[in-house]
PDB file of C-alpha atoms in Angstrom:
ATOM      1  CA  GLY F   1     -35.302 -27.713  -0.954  1.00  0.00           C
ATOM      2  CA  GLN F   2     -34.020 -24.322  -2.002  1.00  0.00           C
ATOM      3  CA  ILE F   3     -31.341 -25.613  -4.352  1.00  0.00           C
ATOM      4  CA  GLN F   4     -33.811 -27.833  -6.231  1.00  0.00           C
ATOM      5  CA  ALA F   5     -36.254 -24.908  -6.553  1.00  0.00           C
ATOM      6  CA  PHE F   6     -33.397 -22.806  -7.954  1.00  0.00           C
ATOM      7  CA  ILE F   7     -32.445 -25.538 -10.449  1.00  0.00           C
ATOM      8  CA  ASP F   8     -36.094 -25.857 -11.517  1.00  0.00           C
ATOM      9  CA  ALA F   9     -36.354 -22.069 -12.038  1.00  0.00           C
ATOM     10  CA  LEU F  10     -33.218 -21.764 -14.197  1.00  0.00           C
ATOM     11  CA  PRO F  11     -34.849 -22.806 -17.504  1.00  0.00           C
ATOM     12  CA  LYS F  12     -37.535 -20.138 -17.008  1.00  0.00           C
ATOM     13  CA  HIS F  13     -35.110 -17.283 -16.392  1.00  0.00           C
ATOM     14  CA  PRO F  14     -31.686 -16.467 -17.823  1.00  0.00           C
ATOM     15  CA  LEU F  15     -28.724 -16.514 -15.469  1.00  0.00           C
ATOM     16  CA  HIS F  16     -28.567 -12.734 -15.749  1.00  0.00           C
ATOM     17  CA  SER F  17     -32.113 -12.565 -14.429  1.00  0.00           C
ATOM     18  CA  HIS F  18     -31.755  -9.466 -12.241  1.00  0.00           C
ATOM     19  CA  GLY F  19     -33.368 -11.163  -9.326  1.00  0.00           C
ATOM     20  CA  LEU F  20     -36.230 -12.882 -11.102  1.00  0.00           C
ATOM     21  CA  ILE F  21     -35.182 -16.050  -9.302  1.00  0.00           C
ATOM     22  CA  ASN F  22     -34.019 -16.438  -5.737  1.00  0.00           C
ATOM     23  CA  ALA F  23     -30.616 -18.120  -5.599  1.00  0.00           C
ATOM     24  CA  PRO F  24     -29.983 -19.958  -2.336  1.00  0.00           C
ATOM     25  CA  LYS F  25     -27.407 -18.187  -0.181  1.00  0.00           C
ATOM     26  CA  VAL F  26     -25.391 -21.394   0.107  1.00  0.00           C
ATOM     27  CA  LEU F  27     -24.459 -21.169  -3.594  1.00  0.00           C
ATOM     28  CA  ALA F  28     -23.091 -17.656  -3.146  1.00  0.00           C
ATOM     29  CA  ASP F  29     -21.248 -18.843  -0.040  1.00  0.00           C
ATOM     30  CA  VAL F  30     -19.554 -21.618  -2.048  1.00  0.00           C
ATOM     31  CA  VAL F  31     -18.317 -19.157  -4.685  1.00  0.00           C
ATOM     32  CA  GLU F  32     -17.232 -16.660  -2.033  1.00  0.00           C
ATOM     33  CA  SER F  33     -15.296 -19.261  -0.046  1.00  0.00           C
ATOM     34  CA  THR F  34     -13.631 -20.605  -3.209  1.00  0.00           C
ATOM     35  CA  VAL F  35     -12.476 -17.147  -4.276  1.00  0.00           C
ATOM     36  CA  GLY F  36     -11.354 -16.404  -0.706  1.00  0.00           C
ATOM     37  CA  ALA F  37      -9.312 -19.613  -0.574  1.00  0.00           C
ATOM     38  CA  VAL F  38      -7.615 -18.773  -3.875  1.00  0.00           C
ATOM     39  CA  PHE F  39      -6.840 -15.273  -2.583  1.00  0.00           C
ATOM     40  CA  ILE F  40      -5.184 -16.650   0.566  1.00  0.00           C
ATOM     41  CA  ASP F  41      -3.409 -19.515  -1.243  1.00  0.00           C
ATOM     42  CA  SER F  42      -2.006 -17.091  -3.831  1.00  0.00           C
ATOM     43  CA  ASN F  43      -0.398 -15.048  -1.057  1.00  0.00           C
ATOM     44  CA  TYR F  44      -3.063 -12.321  -1.382  1.00  0.00           C
ATOM     45  CA  SER F  45      -2.478 -11.760  -5.077  1.00  0.00           C
ATOM     46  CA  MET F  46      -5.406  -9.933  -6.655  1.00  0.00           C
ATOM     47  CA  ASP F  47      -4.094 -10.758 -10.130  1.00  0.00           C
ATOM     48  CA  LYS F  48      -4.009 -14.518  -9.499  1.00  0.00           C
ATOM     49  CA  THR F  49      -7.368 -14.409  -7.729  1.00  0.00           C
ATOM     50  CA  TRP F  50      -8.970 -12.495 -10.617  1.00  0.00           C
ATOM     51  CA  GLU F  51      -7.467 -14.940 -13.107  1.00  0.00           C
ATOM     52  CA  VAL F  52      -9.160 -17.865 -11.341  1.00  0.00           C
ATOM     53  CA  ALA F  53     -12.411 -16.026 -10.568  1.00  0.00           C
ATOM     54  CA  SER F  54     -12.832 -14.691 -14.101  1.00  0.00           C
ATOM     55  CA  ASP F  55     -12.209 -18.161 -15.537  1.00  0.00           C
ATOM     56  CA  LEU F  56     -14.824 -19.478 -13.118  1.00  0.00           C
ATOM     57  CA  LEU F  57     -17.433 -16.880 -14.107  1.00  0.00           C
ATOM     58  CA  GLU F  58     -16.623 -16.322 -17.795  1.00  0.00           C
ATOM     59  CA  PRO F  59     -18.490 -19.351 -19.167  1.00  0.00           C
ATOM     60  CA  ILE F  60     -21.565 -18.371 -17.180  1.00  0.00           C
ATOM     61  CA  ILE F  61     -21.868 -14.614 -17.548  1.00  0.00           C
ATOM     62  CA  THR F  62     -20.205 -12.309 -20.029  1.00  0.00           C
ATOM     63  CA  PRO F  63     -20.850  -8.574 -20.426  1.00  0.00           C
ATOM     64  CA  GLU F  64     -22.692  -9.281 -23.686  1.00  0.00           C
ATOM     65  CA  MET F  65     -25.206 -11.477 -21.845  1.00  0.00           C
ATOM     66  CA  LEU F  66     -26.218  -8.817 -19.350  1.00  0.00           C
ATOM     67  CA  GLU F  67     -29.561  -7.135 -19.822  1.00  0.00           C
ATOM     68  CA  LYS F  68     -31.002  -4.057 -18.206  1.00  0.00           C
ATOM     69  CA  ASN F  69     -32.809  -4.347 -14.918  1.00  0.00           C
ATOM     70  CA  PRO F  70     -36.524  -5.141 -15.526  1.00  0.00           C
ATOM     71  CA  VAL F  71     -37.698  -2.043 -13.638  1.00  0.00           C
ATOM     72  CA  LYS F  72     -35.385   0.177 -15.694  1.00  0.00           C
ATOM     73  CA  LYS F  73     -36.519  -1.464 -18.961  1.00  0.00           C
ATOM     74  CA  LEU F  74     -40.172  -0.938 -18.043  1.00  0.00           C
ATOM     75  CA  PHE F  75     -39.735   2.724 -17.138  1.00  0.00           C
ATOM     76  CA  GLU F  76     -37.660   3.417 -20.266  1.00  0.00           C
ATOM     77  CA  ILE F  77     -40.234   1.989 -22.677  1.00  0.00           C
ATOM     78  CA  CYS F  78     -43.100   3.677 -20.846  1.00  0.00           C
ATOM     79  CA  GLN F  79     -41.307   7.026 -20.832  1.00  0.00           C
ATOM     80  CA  LYS F  80     -40.529   6.700 -24.538  1.00  0.00           C
ATOM     81  CA  TYR F  81     -44.198   6.131 -25.395  1.00  0.00           C
ATOM     82  CA  LYS F  82     -45.593   8.454 -22.699  1.00  0.00           C
ATOM     83  CA  LEU F  83     -47.272   5.673 -20.733  1.00  0.00           C
ATOM     84  CA  LYS F  84     -48.106   6.122 -17.066  1.00  0.00           C
ATOM     85  CA  VAL F  85     -46.604   3.540 -14.677  1.00  0.00           C
ATOM     86  CA  LYS F  86     -47.845   2.884 -11.169  1.00  0.00           C
ATOM     87  CA  LEU F  87     -46.153   0.396  -8.830  1.00  0.00           C
ATOM     88  CA  VAL F  88     -48.326  -0.992  -6.049  1.00  0.00           C
ATOM     89  CA  ASP F  89     -46.348  -2.396  -3.125  1.00  0.00           C
ATOM     90  CA  LEU F  90     -48.300  -5.201  -1.447  1.00  0.00           C
ATOM     91  CA  TRP F  91     -45.155  -6.997  -0.345  1.00  0.00           C
ATOM     92  CA  SER F  92     -45.599  -6.677   3.420  1.00  0.00           C
ATOM     93  CA  GLN F  93     -49.144  -8.106   3.191  1.00  0.00           C
ATOM     94  CA  GLU F  94     -48.919 -10.608   0.300  1.00  0.00           C
ATOM     95  CA  GLY F  95     -45.287 -10.758  -0.835  1.00  0.00           C
ATOM     96  CA  THR F  96     -46.484  -9.174  -4.083  1.00  0.00           C
ATOM     97  CA  TYR F  97     -45.997  -6.156  -6.318  1.00  0.00           C
ATOM     98  CA  LYS F  98     -48.482  -5.092  -8.975  1.00  0.00           C
ATOM     99  CA  VAL F  99     -47.686  -2.853 -11.928  1.00  0.00           C
ATOM    100  CA  PHE F 100     -50.328  -0.774 -13.672  1.00  0.00           C
ATOM    101  CA  VAL F 101     -49.599   0.799 -17.052  1.00  0.00           C
ATOM    102  CA  ASN F 102     -52.142   3.431 -18.099  1.00  0.00           C
ATOM    103  CA  ASN F 103     -54.349   2.232 -15.235  1.00  0.00           C
ATOM    104  CA  GLN F 104     -54.405  -1.371 -16.521  1.00  0.00           C
ATOM    105  CA  LEU F 105     -52.937  -4.202 -14.466  1.00  0.00           C
ATOM    106  CA  SER F 106     -49.969  -5.211 -16.591  1.00  0.00           C
ATOM    107  CA  GLY F 107     -47.774  -7.223 -14.261  1.00  0.00           C
ATOM    108  CA  LYS F 108     -47.735  -9.010 -10.956  1.00  0.00           C
ATOM    109  CA  GLY F 109     -44.763 -10.521  -9.155  1.00  0.00           C
ATOM    110  CA  THR F 110     -44.548 -12.520  -5.971  1.00  0.00           C
ATOM    111  CA  CYS F 111     -41.641 -13.584  -3.797  1.00  0.00           C
ATOM    112  CA  ARG F 112     -42.177 -13.742  -0.057  1.00  0.00           C
ATOM    113  CA  GLU F 113     -38.450 -14.111   0.645  1.00  0.00           C
ATOM    114  CA  LYS F 114     -37.193 -10.960  -1.106  1.00  0.00           C
ATOM    115  CA  LYS F 115     -39.038  -7.751  -1.919  1.00  0.00           C
ATOM    116  CA  GLU F 116     -36.662  -6.883  -4.791  1.00  0.00           C
ATOM    117  CA  ILE F 117     -37.420 -10.173  -6.550  1.00  0.00           C
ATOM    118  CA  ALA F 118     -41.178  -9.553  -6.313  1.00  0.00           C
ATOM    119  CA  LEU F 119     -40.690  -6.076  -7.814  1.00  0.00           C
ATOM    120  CA  ASN F 120     -38.425  -7.350 -10.605  1.00  0.00           C
ATOM    121  CA  ARG F 121     -40.868 -10.130 -11.481  1.00  0.00           C
ATOM    122  CA  ALA F 122     -43.773  -7.682 -11.632  1.00  0.00           C
ATOM    123  CA  ALA F 123     -41.787  -5.244 -13.782  1.00  0.00           C
ATOM    124  CA  ASN F 124     -40.661  -8.051 -16.087  1.00  0.00           C
ATOM    125  CA  HIS F 125     -44.241  -9.253 -16.582  1.00  0.00           C
ATOM    126  CA  ALA F 126     -45.429  -5.686 -17.161  1.00  0.00           C
ATOM    127  CA  TYR F 127     -42.651  -5.007 -19.689  1.00  0.00           C
ATOM    128  CA  LYS F 128     -43.589  -8.112 -21.674  1.00  0.00           C
ATOM    129  CA  GLU F 129     -47.265  -7.158 -21.511  1.00  0.00           C
ATOM    130  CA  VAL F 130     -46.548  -3.609 -22.737  1.00  0.00           C
ATOM    131  CA  VAL F 131     -44.533  -4.976 -25.659  1.00  0.00           C
ATOM    132  CA  ARG F 132     -47.321  -7.457 -26.464  1.00  0.00           C
ATOM    133  CA  ARG F 133     -50.006  -4.763 -26.333  1.00  0.00           C
ATOM    134  CA  MET F 134     -47.933  -2.431 -28.487  1.00  0.00           C
ATOM    135  CA  SER F 135     -47.412  -5.142 -31.095  1.00  0.00           C
ATOM    136  CA  GLU F 136     -51.174  -5.701 -31.156  1.00  0.00           C
ATOM    137  CA  ASN F 137     -51.955  -1.958 -31.029  1.00  0.00           C
ATOM    138  CA  ILE F 138     -54.197  -2.382 -28.005  1.00  0.00           C
ATOM    139  CA  LEU F 139     -52.437  -0.082 -25.552  1.00  0.00           C
ATOM    140  CA  SER F 140     -54.554   2.892 -24.623  1.00  0.00           C
TER     141      SER F 140
END
């Protein structure tokens, strides 16, 4: 089901994926209920709750691991090199976003469950394509 699909997607995307993968809501619910239980059991102590929650999250995500949002990264590199970006929203029809850079299809992302994930996937693909084209000097 959803959890297995999430597990299968993890090797393809870092944990700080900015929505490139769709985490099942049940996983967020487990973390939320655990933190809530600690908060209540610690007599509503934010300090104790943060101590437990930060220990829980620290091995997974640290500030150094965080990257910029894929859409932001794409727009920053395109602005720096004066490249024109066009986002095409086909989400309501196909669950898809397309990204054109200088009128060339550079990225496509699909996720029928969440529009933001489709957009982030498209921007991520486009960013990688722009970098590839720049390294090969084929961006016009």
